[in-house]
Amino acid sequence: MPVSARRRVVVLALAALTAVAPALVGAGNATAAPAAPNPTATTAAERYGWGRPTTGSDEFSYTGAPDPTRWTRAGECWPGHAGNGRRCASRSTVDGAKMVMTGLANGDSGWLASRAERRYGRWEARVRSSATGSPTSSRTYHPLLIVWPTSNRWPQDGEYDFLENSRPGAPCTESFTHYPHNARVAVQQRSARETDCGAPLSQWHNIAVEWTPAFVRGFVDGKEWFRFSGGANGVRRNIQDMPRGHLTIQLDNFFGSRMQPARYEVDWVRLYDLN
């Protein structure tokens, strides 16, 4: 994903533009969601009755390369995030039960982009991540799930990082939801960090996002933990106003070489229509 390094550099300096969500329900001004029809379910799809998965879903019940009818892989190899390391097709494989993405000490890692593009929808993935090998470096990979703008225009068309952690297996989930905004101003975004964290991300979790004309909201194991909407002003559009997007799965390198090796596993990916 051709994301500018500028986005990351300024994040910590943007306290005035960043809001941290509470444990289950994030800040925002969207109308309240209907009550969950199955309040004990551990996927958002089952808890909220999203129906049957649609085109672009993948259970990863095969072996070899990710299904090319569903996924675009990096070449062998492309420049990595902001030019750090490389994104290599060989670093994303399917073992018959799950997709495995690996990040190497030399900075090579994986990247996948869904071919299913849409405006509005629901995405859910069962994921876990871990550092591998000896912990010889603080240069850790970032596991991500993103709704990325089909236009590849960033930041003008926004970005919804509904999972973004600064290290594999972190104790709590984090996210960064970007307003579509003028490229000449500082990054405009809302961030959320789970506080009622439960098991760390080294264990399996179901991570989901719902994007509607009214809001963007995220879920961990079926529980809503952030929701953002509106916010348009002179330099940005409403946060939910990305023109069109698709899922990307990334194990991003922010440092270059001498990385802590990592493994990012995806049991399944499921897409749902709004209606």
PDB file of C-alpha atoms in Angstrom:
ATOM      1  CA  MET A   1       0.000   0.000   0.000  1.00  0.00           C
ATOM      2  CA  PRO A   2       1.604   3.278  -1.044  1.00  0.00           C
ATOM      3  CA  VAL A   3       1.029   5.040   2.273  1.00  0.00           C
ATOM      4  CA  SER A   4       3.205   8.061   2.990  1.00  0.00           C
ATOM      5  CA  ALA A   5       5.536   7.865   5.973  1.00  0.00           C
ATOM      6  CA  ARG A   6       4.334  11.358   6.809  1.00  0.00           C
ATOM      7  CA  ARG A   7       1.128   9.861   8.150  1.00  0.00           C
ATOM      8  CA  ARG A   8       2.959   7.972  10.877  1.00  0.00           C
ATOM      9  CA  VAL A   9       5.410  10.672  11.819  1.00  0.00           C
ATOM     10  CA  VAL A  10       2.743  13.164  12.731  1.00  0.00           C
ATOM     11  CA  VAL A  11       0.369  10.857  14.607  1.00  0.00           C
ATOM     12  CA  LEU A  12       1.809  11.530  18.039  1.00  0.00           C
ATOM     13  CA  ALA A  13       1.729  15.270  17.453  1.00  0.00           C
ATOM     14  CA  LEU A  14      -1.958  15.346  16.673  1.00  0.00           C
ATOM     15  CA  ALA A  15      -3.598  15.084  20.053  1.00  0.00           C
ATOM     16  CA  ALA A  16      -6.025  17.792  19.090  1.00  0.00           C
ATOM     17  CA  LEU A  17      -7.213  15.732  16.128  1.00  0.00           C
ATOM     18  CA  THR A  18      -7.209  12.327  17.795  1.00  0.00           C
ATOM     19  CA  ALA A  19      -9.805  10.855  20.135  1.00  0.00           C
ATOM     20  CA  VAL A  20      -9.407   7.603  22.013  1.00  0.00           C
ATOM     21  CA  ALA A  21     -12.485   5.411  22.210  1.00  0.00           C
ATOM     22  CA  PRO A  22     -13.703   3.737  25.379  1.00  0.00           C
ATOM     23  CA  ALA A  23     -13.556  -0.024  25.738  1.00  0.00           C
ATOM     24  CA  LEU A  24     -16.558  -1.008  23.656  1.00  0.00           C
ATOM     25  CA  VAL A  25     -18.226   2.043  22.109  1.00  0.00           C
ATOM     26  CA  GLY A  26     -16.109   4.734  20.486  1.00  0.00           C
ATOM     27  CA  ALA A  27     -16.708   8.434  20.124  1.00  0.00           C
ATOM     28  CA  GLY A  28     -18.831   9.761  17.283  1.00  0.00           C
ATOM     29  CA  ASN A  29     -22.247  11.157  16.572  1.00  0.00           C
ATOM     30  CA  ALA A  30     -23.905   8.310  14.648  1.00  0.00           C
ATOM     31  CA  THR A  31     -27.349   7.161  15.628  1.00  0.00           C
ATOM     32  CA  ALA A  32     -27.492   4.210  17.987  1.00  0.00           C
ATOM     33  CA  ALA A  33     -27.211   0.745  16.469  1.00  0.00           C
ATOM     34  CA  PRO A  34     -30.077  -1.706  16.919  1.00  0.00           C
ATOM     35  CA  ALA A  35     -29.807  -4.214  19.728  1.00  0.00           C
ATOM     36  CA  ALA A  36     -27.751  -7.293  18.916  1.00  0.00           C
ATOM     37  CA  PRO A  37     -30.022 -10.216  18.022  1.00  0.00           C
ATOM     38  CA  ASN A  38     -27.478 -12.664  19.470  1.00  0.00           C
ATOM     39  CA  PRO A  39     -25.661 -10.789  22.238  1.00  0.00           C
ATOM     40  CA  THR A  40     -23.347 -13.676  23.206  1.00  0.00           C
ATOM     41  CA  ALA A  41     -21.974 -14.426  19.718  1.00  0.00           C
ATOM     42  CA  THR A  42     -18.231 -13.857  19.250  1.00  0.00           C
ATOM     43  CA  THR A  43     -18.400 -12.647  15.648  1.00  0.00           C
ATOM     44  CA  ALA A  44     -19.993  -9.352  14.705  1.00  0.00           C
ATOM     45  CA  ALA A  45     -21.714 -11.079  11.780  1.00  0.00           C
ATOM     46  CA  GLU A  46     -23.546 -13.544  14.017  1.00  0.00           C
ATOM     47  CA  ARG A  47     -24.181 -11.077  16.832  1.00  0.00           C
ATOM     48  CA  TYR A  48     -25.777  -8.494  14.535  1.00  0.00           C
ATOM     49  CA  GLY A  49     -27.293 -10.776  11.909  1.00  0.00           C
ATOM     50  CA  TRP A  50     -25.233  -9.727   8.898  1.00  0.00           C
ATOM     51  CA  GLY A  51     -26.405 -12.696   6.833  1.00  0.00           C
ATOM     52  CA  ARG A  52     -24.370 -14.784   4.412  1.00  0.00           C
ATOM     53  CA  PRO A  53     -20.804 -13.882   3.380  1.00  0.00           C
ATOM     54  CA  THR A  54     -20.581 -12.464  -0.124  1.00  0.00           C
ATOM     55  CA  THR A  55     -18.084 -12.245  -2.984  1.00  0.00           C
ATOM     56  CA  GLY A  56     -14.488 -11.841  -1.876  1.00  0.00           C
ATOM     57  CA  SER A  57     -14.778 -13.986   1.258  1.00  0.00           C
ATOM     58  CA  ASP A  58     -12.108 -16.665   1.755  1.00  0.00           C
ATOM     59  CA  GLU A  59     -11.989 -19.570   4.227  1.00  0.00           C
ATOM     60  CA  PHE A  60      -8.385 -20.442   3.169  1.00  0.00           C
ATOM     61  CA  SER A  61      -9.236 -24.153   2.950  1.00  0.00           C
ATOM     62  CA  TYR A  62      -6.632 -24.840   0.230  1.00  0.00           C
ATOM     63  CA  THR A  63      -2.848 -24.811  -0.122  1.00  0.00           C
ATOM     64  CA  GLY A  64      -0.397 -22.642  -2.011  1.00  0.00           C
ATOM     65  CA  ALA A  65      -0.703 -19.016  -3.047  1.00  0.00           C
ATOM     66  CA  PRO A  66      -3.777 -17.021  -1.966  1.00  0.00           C
ATOM     67  CA  ASP A  67      -6.574 -17.473  -4.505  1.00  0.00           C
ATOM     68  CA  PRO A  68      -5.773 -15.053  -7.376  1.00  0.00           C
ATOM     69  CA  THR A  69      -9.469 -14.620  -8.157  1.00  0.00           C
ATOM     70  CA  ARG A  70      -9.899 -13.122  -4.684  1.00  0.00           C
ATOM     71  CA  TRP A  71      -6.517 -11.527  -3.926  1.00  0.00           C
ATOM     72  CA  THR A  72      -3.809  -9.396  -5.474  1.00  0.00           C
ATOM     73  CA  ARG A  73      -0.372 -10.143  -4.040  1.00  0.00           C
ATOM     74  CA  ALA A  74       2.712  -7.973  -4.043  1.00  0.00           C
ATOM     75  CA  GLY A  75       5.237  -8.737  -6.741  1.00  0.00           C
ATOM     76  CA  GLU A  76       8.487 -10.516  -5.901  1.00  0.00           C
ATOM     77  CA  CYS A  77       9.344  -8.000  -4.475  1.00  0.00           C
ATOM     78  CA  TRP A  78       7.877  -4.478  -4.227  1.00  0.00           C
ATOM     79  CA  PRO A  79       9.137  -1.628  -2.018  1.00  0.00           C
ATOM     80  CA  GLY A  80       7.664  -1.868   1.480  1.00  0.00           C
ATOM     81  CA  HIS A  81       5.714   0.656   3.537  1.00  0.00           C
ATOM     82  CA  ALA A  82       7.250   4.108   2.955  1.00  0.00           C
ATOM     83  CA  GLY A  83      10.194   2.357   1.275  1.00  0.00           C
ATOM     84  CA  ASN A  84      11.050   0.240   4.331  1.00  0.00           C
ATOM     85  CA  GLY A  85      11.989  -3.338   3.471  1.00  0.00           C
ATOM     86  CA  ARG A  86      10.123  -5.163   0.716  1.00  0.00           C
ATOM     87  CA  ARG A  87       6.670  -6.653   0.161  1.00  0.00           C
ATOM     88  CA  CYS A  88       7.135 -10.068  -1.416  1.00  0.00           C
ATOM     89  CA  ALA A  89       4.533 -12.452  -2.867  1.00  0.00           C
ATOM     90  CA  SER A  90       6.355 -15.438  -1.358  1.00  0.00           C
ATOM     91  CA  ARG A  91       5.724 -14.136   2.162  1.00  0.00           C
ATOM     92  CA  SER A  92       1.956 -14.840   1.923  1.00  0.00           C
ATOM     93  CA  THR A  93       0.947 -18.510   1.629  1.00  0.00           C
ATOM     94  CA  VAL A  94      -2.036 -20.740   2.497  1.00  0.00           C
ATOM     95  CA  ASP A  95      -1.399 -23.959   4.427  1.00  0.00           C
ATOM     96  CA  GLY A  96      -4.763 -25.688   3.978  1.00  0.00           C
ATOM     97  CA  ALA A  97      -6.404 -24.055   6.988  1.00  0.00           C
ATOM     98  CA  LYS A  98      -5.218 -20.435   7.149  1.00  0.00           C
ATOM     99  CA  MET A  99      -3.256 -17.750   5.374  1.00  0.00           C
ATOM    100  CA  VAL A 100       0.195 -17.198   6.854  1.00  0.00           C
ATOM    101  CA  MET A 101       2.070 -13.943   6.314  1.00  0.00           C
ATOM    102  CA  THR A 102       5.676 -13.756   7.509  1.00  0.00           C
ATOM    103  CA  GLY A 103       8.049 -10.894   8.175  1.00  0.00           C
ATOM    104  CA  LEU A 104      11.774 -11.635   8.017  1.00  0.00           C
ATOM    105  CA  ALA A 105      14.706 -10.079   9.850  1.00  0.00           C
ATOM    106  CA  ASN A 106      15.942  -8.542   6.582  1.00  0.00           C
ATOM    107  CA  GLY A 107      12.710  -6.532   6.248  1.00  0.00           C
ATOM    108  CA  ASP A 108      10.858  -8.678   3.701  1.00  0.00           C
ATOM    109  CA  SER A 109       7.166  -9.231   4.527  1.00  0.00           C
ATOM    110  CA  GLY A 110       3.771  -9.903   2.966  1.00  0.00           C
ATOM    111  CA  TRP A 111       0.869  -7.882   1.591  1.00  0.00           C
ATOM    112  CA  LEU A 112      -2.527  -8.839   0.148  1.00  0.00           C
ATOM    113  CA  ALA A 113      -5.296  -6.746  -1.399  1.00  0.00           C
ATOM    114  CA  SER A 114      -8.833  -8.000  -1.928  1.00  0.00           C
ATOM    115  CA  ARG A 115     -10.251  -7.783  -5.443  1.00  0.00           C
ATOM    116  CA  ALA A 116     -13.731  -7.134  -3.977  1.00  0.00           C
ATOM    117  CA  GLU A 117     -14.202  -3.373  -4.128  1.00  0.00           C
ATOM    118  CA  ARG A 118     -17.247  -1.513  -2.863  1.00  0.00           C
ATOM    119  CA  ARG A 119     -18.665   1.592  -1.274  1.00  0.00           C
ATOM    120  CA  TYR A 120     -20.016   0.606   2.154  1.00  0.00           C
ATOM    121  CA  GLY A 121     -20.062  -2.881   3.561  1.00  0.00           C
ATOM    122  CA  ARG A 122     -18.858  -5.131   6.349  1.00  0.00           C
ATOM    123  CA  TRP A 123     -15.591  -7.014   6.708  1.00  0.00           C
ATOM    124  CA  GLU A 124     -14.610  -9.545   9.384  1.00  0.00           C
ATOM    125  CA  ALA A 125     -11.415 -11.607   9.782  1.00  0.00           C
ATOM    126  CA  ARG A 126     -10.172 -14.089  12.359  1.00  0.00           C
ATOM    127  CA  VAL A 127      -6.521 -13.250  13.049  1.00  0.00           C
ATOM    128  CA  ARG A 128      -3.601 -13.712  15.390  1.00  0.00           C
ATOM    129  CA  SER A 129       0.021 -12.540  15.299  1.00  0.00           C
ATOM    130  CA  SER A 130       3.285 -13.221  17.100  1.00  0.00           C
ATOM    131  CA  ALA A 131       6.953 -12.336  17.104  1.00  0.00           C
ATOM    132  CA  THR A 132       9.170 -15.262  16.122  1.00  0.00           C
ATOM    133  CA  GLY A 133      12.788 -16.125  16.782  1.00  0.00           C
ATOM    134  CA  SER A 134      14.935 -14.398  19.379  1.00  0.00           C
ATOM    135  CA  PRO A 135      13.685 -10.950  20.449  1.00  0.00           C
ATOM    136  CA  THR A 136      16.880  -9.215  19.319  1.00  0.00           C
ATOM    137  CA  SER A 137      15.296  -6.023  18.031  1.00  0.00           C
ATOM    138  CA  SER A 138      12.734  -3.418  19.061  1.00  0.00           C
ATOM    139  CA  ARG A 139      12.012  -2.958  15.339  1.00  0.00           C
ATOM    140  CA  THR A 140       8.717  -4.782  15.292  1.00  0.00           C
ATOM    141  CA  TYR A 141       6.319  -5.377  12.408  1.00  0.00           C
ATOM    142  CA  HIS A 142       2.819  -3.846  12.399  1.00  0.00           C
ATOM    143  CA  PRO A 143      -0.069  -6.268  11.678  1.00  0.00           C
ATOM    144  CA  LEU A 144      -2.952  -4.470   9.955  1.00  0.00           C
ATOM    145  CA  LEU A 145      -6.432  -4.891   8.505  1.00  0.00           C
ATOM    146  CA  ILE A 146      -7.391  -1.912   6.336  1.00  0.00           C
ATOM    147  CA  VAL A 147     -10.186  -0.678   4.132  1.00  0.00           C
ATOM    148  CA  TRP A 148      -8.006   1.130   1.578  1.00  0.00           C
ATOM    149  CA  PRO A 149      -9.379   3.548  -1.058  1.00  0.00           C
ATOM    150  CA  THR A 150      -9.658   1.961  -4.502  1.00  0.00           C
ATOM    151  CA  SER A 151      -8.412   5.218  -6.016  1.00  0.00           C
ATOM    152  CA  ASN A 152      -5.062   4.866  -4.154  1.00  0.00           C
ATOM    153  CA  ARG A 153      -5.462   8.562  -3.349  1.00  0.00           C
ATOM    154  CA  TRP A 154      -4.253   9.026   0.211  1.00  0.00           C
ATOM    155  CA  PRO A 155      -5.144  11.042   2.213  1.00  0.00           C
ATOM    156  CA  GLN A 156      -7.673  12.615  -0.162  1.00  0.00           C
ATOM    157  CA  ASP A 157      -9.979   9.557  -0.088  1.00  0.00           C
ATOM    158  CA  GLY A 158      -9.372   8.390   3.511  1.00  0.00           C
ATOM    159  CA  GLU A 159      -8.306   5.081   5.042  1.00  0.00           C
ATOM    160  CA  TYR A 160      -9.893   2.815   7.663  1.00  0.00           C
ATOM    161  CA  ASP A 161      -7.271   0.869   9.643  1.00  0.00           C
ATOM    162  CA  PHE A 162      -9.636  -1.203  11.775  1.00  0.00           C
ATOM    163  CA  LEU A 163      -6.681  -3.142  13.146  1.00  0.00           C
ATOM    164  CA  GLU A 164      -3.246  -1.552  13.447  1.00  0.00           C
ATOM    165  CA  ASN A 165      -0.823  -2.599  16.156  1.00  0.00           C
ATOM    166  CA  SER A 166       2.773  -1.507  16.609  1.00  0.00           C
ATOM    167  CA  ARG A 167       3.885  -5.048  17.415  1.00  0.00           C
ATOM    168  CA  PRO A 168       2.604  -8.581  16.839  1.00  0.00           C
ATOM    169  CA  GLY A 169       0.751 -10.201  19.729  1.00  0.00           C
ATOM    170  CA  ALA A 170       0.095  -6.874  21.473  1.00  0.00           C
ATOM    171  CA  PRO A 171      -2.142  -6.999  24.564  1.00  0.00           C
ATOM    172  CA  CYS A 172      -4.781  -4.589  23.181  1.00  0.00           C
ATOM    173  CA  THR A 173      -6.266  -3.787  19.790  1.00  0.00           C
ATOM    174  CA  GLU A 174      -5.654  -0.395  18.158  1.00  0.00           C
ATOM    175  CA  SER A 175      -7.186   1.342  15.141  1.00  0.00           C
ATOM    176  CA  PHE A 176      -6.771   4.523  13.086  1.00  0.00           C
ATOM    177  CA  THR A 177      -9.696   5.861  11.042  1.00  0.00           C
ATOM    178  CA  HIS A 178      -8.665   8.587   8.582  1.00  0.00           C
ATOM    179  CA  TYR A 179     -10.863  11.355   7.267  1.00  0.00           C
ATOM    180  CA  PRO A 180     -10.742  11.928   3.521  1.00  0.00           C
ATOM    181  CA  HIS A 181      -8.837  15.190   3.601  1.00  0.00           C
ATOM    182  CA  ASN A 182      -6.725  17.795   1.911  1.00  0.00           C
ATOM    183  CA  ALA A 183      -3.168  16.508   1.400  1.00  0.00           C
ATOM    184  CA  ARG A 184      -1.697  19.900   2.307  1.00  0.00           C
ATOM    185  CA  VAL A 185      -2.753  19.727   5.972  1.00  0.00           C
ATOM    186  CA  ALA A 186      -1.718  17.552   8.899  1.00  0.00           C
ATOM    187  CA  VAL A 187      -3.165  14.045   9.092  1.00  0.00           C
ATOM    188  CA  GLN A 188      -6.848  14.114  10.063  1.00  0.00           C
ATOM    189  CA  GLN A 189      -7.842  10.944  11.912  1.00  0.00           C
ATOM    190  CA  ARG A 190      -9.542   9.365  14.906  1.00  0.00           C
ATOM    191  CA  SER A 191      -7.753   6.654  16.875  1.00  0.00           C
ATOM    192  CA  ALA A 192      -9.042   4.035  19.267  1.00  0.00           C
ATOM    193  CA  ARG A 193      -7.315   1.695  21.682  1.00  0.00           C
ATOM    194  CA  GLU A 194      -9.149  -1.156  23.334  1.00  0.00           C
ATOM    195  CA  THR A 195      -9.023  -0.892  27.137  1.00  0.00           C
ATOM    196  CA  ASP A 196     -11.023  -3.948  28.271  1.00  0.00           C
ATOM    197  CA  CYS A 197      -8.545  -6.084  26.388  1.00  0.00           C
ATOM    198  CA  GLY A 198      -9.049  -9.723  27.304  1.00  0.00           C
ATOM    199  CA  ALA A 199      -6.629 -12.129  25.603  1.00  0.00           C
ATOM    200  CA  PRO A 200      -3.642 -10.677  23.713  1.00  0.00           C
ATOM    201  CA  LEU A 201      -3.511 -10.602  19.929  1.00  0.00           C
ATOM    202  CA  SER A 202      -1.229 -13.649  19.940  1.00  0.00           C
ATOM    203  CA  GLN A 203      -4.504 -15.555  20.411  1.00  0.00           C
ATOM    204  CA  TRP A 204      -7.278 -15.763  17.827  1.00  0.00           C
ATOM    205  CA  HIS A 205      -9.662 -12.794  17.659  1.00  0.00           C
ATOM    206  CA  ASN A 206     -12.464 -11.840  15.286  1.00  0.00           C
ATOM    207  CA  ILE A 207     -11.853  -8.287  14.065  1.00  0.00           C
ATOM    208  CA  ALA A 208     -14.567  -6.517  12.070  1.00  0.00           C
ATOM    209  CA  VAL A 209     -15.558  -3.163  10.605  1.00  0.00           C
ATOM    210  CA  GLU A 210     -18.900  -1.861   9.379  1.00  0.00           C
ATOM    211  CA  TRP A 211     -18.882   1.102   6.988  1.00  0.00           C
ATOM    212  CA  THR A 212     -22.201   2.769   6.246  1.00  0.00           C
ATOM    213  CA  PRO A 213     -23.350   6.162   4.887  1.00  0.00           C
ATOM    214  CA  ALA A 214     -23.732   7.243   8.532  1.00  0.00           C
ATOM    215  CA  PHE A 215     -20.638   5.912  10.356  1.00  0.00           C
ATOM    216  CA  VAL A 216     -17.622   3.627  10.570  1.00  0.00           C
ATOM    217  CA  ARG A 217     -17.599   1.258  13.549  1.00  0.00           C
ATOM    218  CA  GLY A 218     -15.266  -1.543  14.688  1.00  0.00           C
ATOM    219  CA  PHE A 219     -15.714  -4.776  16.594  1.00  0.00           C
ATOM    220  CA  VAL A 220     -13.529  -7.188  18.546  1.00  0.00           C
ATOM    221  CA  ASP A 221     -14.998 -10.661  19.082  1.00  0.00           C
ATOM    222  CA  GLY A 222     -18.471  -9.359  18.279  1.00  0.00           C
ATOM    223  CA  LYS A 223     -18.353  -6.347  20.617  1.00  0.00           C
ATOM    224  CA  GLU A 224     -18.446  -2.832  19.239  1.00  0.00           C
ATOM    225  CA  TRP A 225     -15.431  -0.886  20.494  1.00  0.00           C
ATOM    226  CA  PHE A 226     -15.327   2.263  18.354  1.00  0.00           C
ATOM    227  CA  ARG A 227     -17.659   4.291  16.184  1.00  0.00           C
ATOM    228  CA  PHE A 228     -16.957   7.512  14.315  1.00  0.00           C
ATOM    229  CA  SER A 229     -19.055   9.679  12.013  1.00  0.00           C
ATOM    230  CA  GLY A 230     -19.273  13.159  10.550  1.00  0.00           C
ATOM    231  CA  GLY A 231     -16.549  15.684  11.286  1.00  0.00           C
ATOM    232  CA  ALA A 232     -16.408  17.494   7.950  1.00  0.00           C
ATOM    233  CA  ASN A 233     -14.825  20.945   7.970  1.00  0.00           C
ATOM    234  CA  GLY A 234     -12.869  23.223   5.649  1.00  0.00           C
ATOM    235  CA  VAL A 235     -10.073  20.712   5.008  1.00  0.00           C
ATOM    236  CA  ARG A 236     -11.790  17.327   5.253  1.00  0.00           C
ATOM    237  CA  ARG A 237     -14.948  15.405   4.377  1.00  0.00           C
ATOM    238  CA  ASN A 238     -17.021  13.342   6.787  1.00  0.00           C
ATOM    239  CA  ILE A 239     -15.026  10.397   8.087  1.00  0.00           C
ATOM    240  CA  GLN A 240     -17.377   7.859   6.457  1.00  0.00           C
ATOM    241  CA  ASP A 241     -17.105   9.495   3.012  1.00  0.00           C
ATOM    242  CA  MET A 242     -14.440   7.355   1.330  1.00  0.00           C
ATOM    243  CA  PRO A 243     -15.640   7.028  -2.286  1.00  0.00           C
ATOM    244  CA  ARG A 244     -14.873   3.297  -2.615  1.00  0.00           C
ATOM    245  CA  GLY A 245     -12.565   0.792  -0.930  1.00  0.00           C
ATOM    246  CA  HIS A 246     -11.259  -2.746  -0.517  1.00  0.00           C
ATOM    247  CA  LEU A 247      -9.611  -4.836   2.205  1.00  0.00           C
ATOM    248  CA  THR A 248      -5.846  -5.079   2.525  1.00  0.00           C
ATOM    249  CA  ILE A 249      -3.957  -7.396   4.885  1.00  0.00           C
ATOM    250  CA  GLN A 250      -0.500  -6.106   5.757  1.00  0.00           C
ATOM    251  CA  LEU A 251       2.502  -6.855   7.935  1.00  0.00           C
ATOM    252  CA  ASP A 252       4.145  -3.471   7.681  1.00  0.00           C
ATOM    253  CA  ASN A 253       7.776  -2.541   8.173  1.00  0.00           C
ATOM    254  CA  PHE A 254       8.384   0.932   9.627  1.00  0.00           C
ATOM    255  CA  PHE A 255      12.158   0.621  10.093  1.00  0.00           C
ATOM    256  CA  GLY A 256      13.938  -1.079   7.185  1.00  0.00           C
ATOM    257  CA  SER A 257      16.234  -3.971   8.143  1.00  0.00           C
ATOM    258  CA  ARG A 258      17.214  -5.678  11.426  1.00  0.00           C
ATOM    259  CA  MET A 259      13.559  -6.426  12.136  1.00  0.00           C
ATOM    260  CA  GLN A 260      12.124  -8.734  14.790  1.00  0.00           C
ATOM    261  CA  PRO A 261      10.743 -11.625  12.654  1.00  0.00           C
ATOM    262  CA  ALA A 262       6.982 -12.064  12.850  1.00  0.00           C
ATOM    263  CA  ARG A 263       4.115 -14.302  11.809  1.00  0.00           C
ATOM    264  CA  TYR A 264       0.593 -13.045  11.009  1.00  0.00           C
ATOM    265  CA  GLU A 265      -2.140 -15.657  10.550  1.00  0.00           C
ATOM    266  CA  VAL A 266      -5.624 -15.236   9.082  1.00  0.00           C
ATOM    267  CA  ASP A 267      -8.061 -18.114   9.616  1.00  0.00           C
ATOM    268  CA  TRP A 268     -10.748 -16.618   7.368  1.00  0.00           C
ATOM    269  CA  VAL A 269     -11.978 -13.378   5.792  1.00  0.00           C
ATOM    270  CA  ARG A 270     -15.708 -12.712   5.290  1.00  0.00           C
ATOM    271  CA  LEU A 271     -17.410  -9.854   3.497  1.00  0.00           C
ATOM    272  CA  TYR A 272     -21.059  -8.863   3.954  1.00  0.00           C
ATOM    273  CA  ASP A 273     -23.424  -6.500   2.210  1.00  0.00           C
ATOM    274  CA  LEU A 274     -25.217  -3.848   4.261  1.00  0.00           C
ATOM    275  CA  ASN A 275     -28.669  -5.127   3.295  1.00  0.00           C
TER     276      ASN A 275
END
